[in-house]
């Protein structure tokens, strides 16, 4: 089920490219809730490029996708991380400011 989460972007987005040229980036948002939920995400394709050009660390964004809990073991301790996967859409929050939309070319 797709859900949307609103939080502050923890780091500046850094675009990378796969061996076949597909743009992607990893990121983290910190939800402003009682629990201070930390969510990781990966964005691919044109959405990743537009995201990287549009936002920076500390900005409040909305990110939509499916929540998935990934479990792993580190130093003999079982851990888990909640990720938004796949990211289906993102947007800027206008709670504390305004934004301007510029249409790009469709891939």
CSV table of C-alpha atoms in Angstrom, one decimal:
chain,number,residue,atom,x,y,z
A,1,UNK,CA,0.0,0.0,0.0
A,2,UNK,CA,1.3,3.4,-1.0
A,3,UNK,CA,1.7,5.9,1.9
A,4,UNK,CA,3.1,9.4,2.0
A,5,UNK,CA,5.4,10.7,4.6
A,6,UNK,CA,6.5,14.3,5.4
A,7,UNK,CA,9.8,15.1,6.9
A,8,UNK,CA,13.0,17.1,6.7
A,9,UNK,CA,15.6,15.9,4.2
A,10,UNK,CA,18.7,14.7,6.3
A,11,UNK,CA,21.4,15.3,3.6
A,12,UNK,CA,21.8,17.0,0.3
A,13,UNK,CA,20.9,14.7,-2.5
A,14,UNK,CA,23.8,13.3,-4.4
A,15,UNK,CA,23.0,11.8,-7.8
A,16,UNK,CA,24.8,8.7,-9.0
A,17,UNK,CA,24.7,6.7,-12.2
A,18,UNK,CA,24.5,2.9,-12.6
A,19,UNK,CA,26.7,1.1,-15.1
A,20,UNK,CA,24.0,1.3,-17.7
A,21,UNK,CA,23.5,5.1,-17.1
A,22,UNK,CA,20.4,5.1,-14.9
A,23,UNK,CA,20.4,8.0,-12.5
A,24,UNK,CA,19.7,7.2,-8.8
A,25,UNK,CA,20.2,8.6,-5.3
A,26,UNK,CA,19.8,7.5,-1.7
A,27,UNK,CA,18.3,9.7,0.9
A,28,UNK,CA,16.8,9.9,4.4
A,29,UNK,CA,14.0,12.0,5.8
A,30,UNK,CA,13.2,12.5,9.5
A,31,UNK,CA,9.5,12.6,10.1
A,32,UNK,CA,8.5,15.4,12.5
A,33,UNK,CA,6.4,13.2,14.9
A,34,UNK,CA,6.6,12.1,18.5
A,35,UNK,CA,8.8,9.2,17.5
A,36,UNK,CA,11.1,11.1,15.2
A,37,UNK,CA,10.8,8.3,12.6
A,38,UNK,CA,13.8,8.0,10.3
A,39,UNK,CA,13.0,6.7,6.8
A,40,UNK,CA,15.5,5.8,4.1
A,41,UNK,CA,14.7,5.9,0.4
A,42,UNK,CA,16.2,5.4,-3.1
A,43,UNK,CA,14.9,7.2,-6.1
A,44,UNK,CA,15.6,6.2,-9.7
A,45,UNK,CA,15.4,7.8,-13.2
A,46,UNK,CA,14.2,11.2,-14.1
A,47,UNK,CA,12.6,11.5,-10.7
A,48,UNK,CA,16.0,11.2,-9.1
A,49,UNK,CA,17.5,13.9,-11.4
A,50,UNK,CA,14.6,16.3,-10.7
A,51,UNK,CA,14.7,15.7,-7.0
A,52,UNK,CA,18.5,16.4,-6.8
A,53,UNK,CA,18.0,19.7,-8.7
A,54,UNK,CA,15.1,20.8,-6.6
A,55,UNK,CA,15.8,20.2,-2.9
A,56,UNK,CA,18.5,20.4,-0.3
A,57,UNK,CA,19.3,19.3,3.2
A,58,UNK,CA,16.9,20.5,5.9
A,59,UNK,CA,14.0,21.2,3.5
A,60,UNK,CA,10.6,19.7,4.3
A,61,UNK,CA,9.4,17.2,1.6
A,62,UNK,CA,6.7,14.7,1.1
A,63,UNK,CA,7.7,11.3,-0.3
A,64,UNK,CA,5.3,8.6,-1.4
A,65,UNK,CA,5.9,4.9,-1.8
A,66,UNK,CA,5.5,1.6,0.0
A,67,UNK,CA,7.0,1.2,3.5
A,68,UNK,CA,9.2,-1.9,3.8
A,69,UNK,CA,11.1,-3.2,6.9
A,70,UNK,CA,14.4,-4.7,6.0
A,71,UNK,CA,16.1,-6.9,8.6
A,72,UNK,CA,19.8,-7.6,8.7
A,73,UNK,CA,22.5,-8.7,11.2
A,74,UNK,CA,25.4,-6.5,12.2
A,75,UNK,CA,28.1,-7.5,14.6
A,76,UNK,CA,25.9,-10.5,15.7
A,77,UNK,CA,23.0,-8.2,16.5
A,78,UNK,CA,19.7,-8.4,14.6
A,79,UNK,CA,18.7,-5.0,13.3
A,80,UNK,CA,16.0,-3.5,11.1
A,81,UNK,CA,15.5,-0.4,9.0
A,82,UNK,CA,12.3,1.0,7.5
A,83,UNK,CA,12.6,2.2,3.9
A,84,UNK,CA,10.3,3.7,1.4
A,85,UNK,CA,10.5,1.4,-1.6
A,86,UNK,CA,9.8,2.0,-4.4
A,87,UNK,CA,9.5,5.8,-4.3
A,88,UNK,CA,6.6,6.7,-6.5
A,89,UNK,CA,6.5,10.5,-6.1
A,90,UNK,CA,8.0,13.3,-4.1
A,91,UNK,CA,7.0,16.9,-3.5
A,92,UNK,CA,8.0,20.1,-1.6
A,93,UNK,CA,6.0,21.0,1.5
A,94,UNK,CA,4.6,24.5,1.4
A,95,UNK,CA,4.0,24.7,5.1
A,96,UNK,CA,6.9,27.1,5.7
A,97,UNK,CA,7.4,28.6,2.2
A,98,UNK,CA,6.5,28.7,-1.4
A,99,UNK,CA,7.7,26.9,-4.5
A,100,UNK,CA,7.6,27.3,-8.3
A,101,UNK,CA,7.1,24.4,-10.7
A,102,UNK,CA,9.1,24.2,-13.9
A,103,UNK,CA,8.0,21.5,-16.3
A,104,UNK,CA,10.8,19.4,-17.7
A,105,UNK,CA,10.8,17.2,-20.7
A,106,UNK,CA,9.3,13.7,-20.4
A,107,UNK,CA,11.7,10.8,-20.7
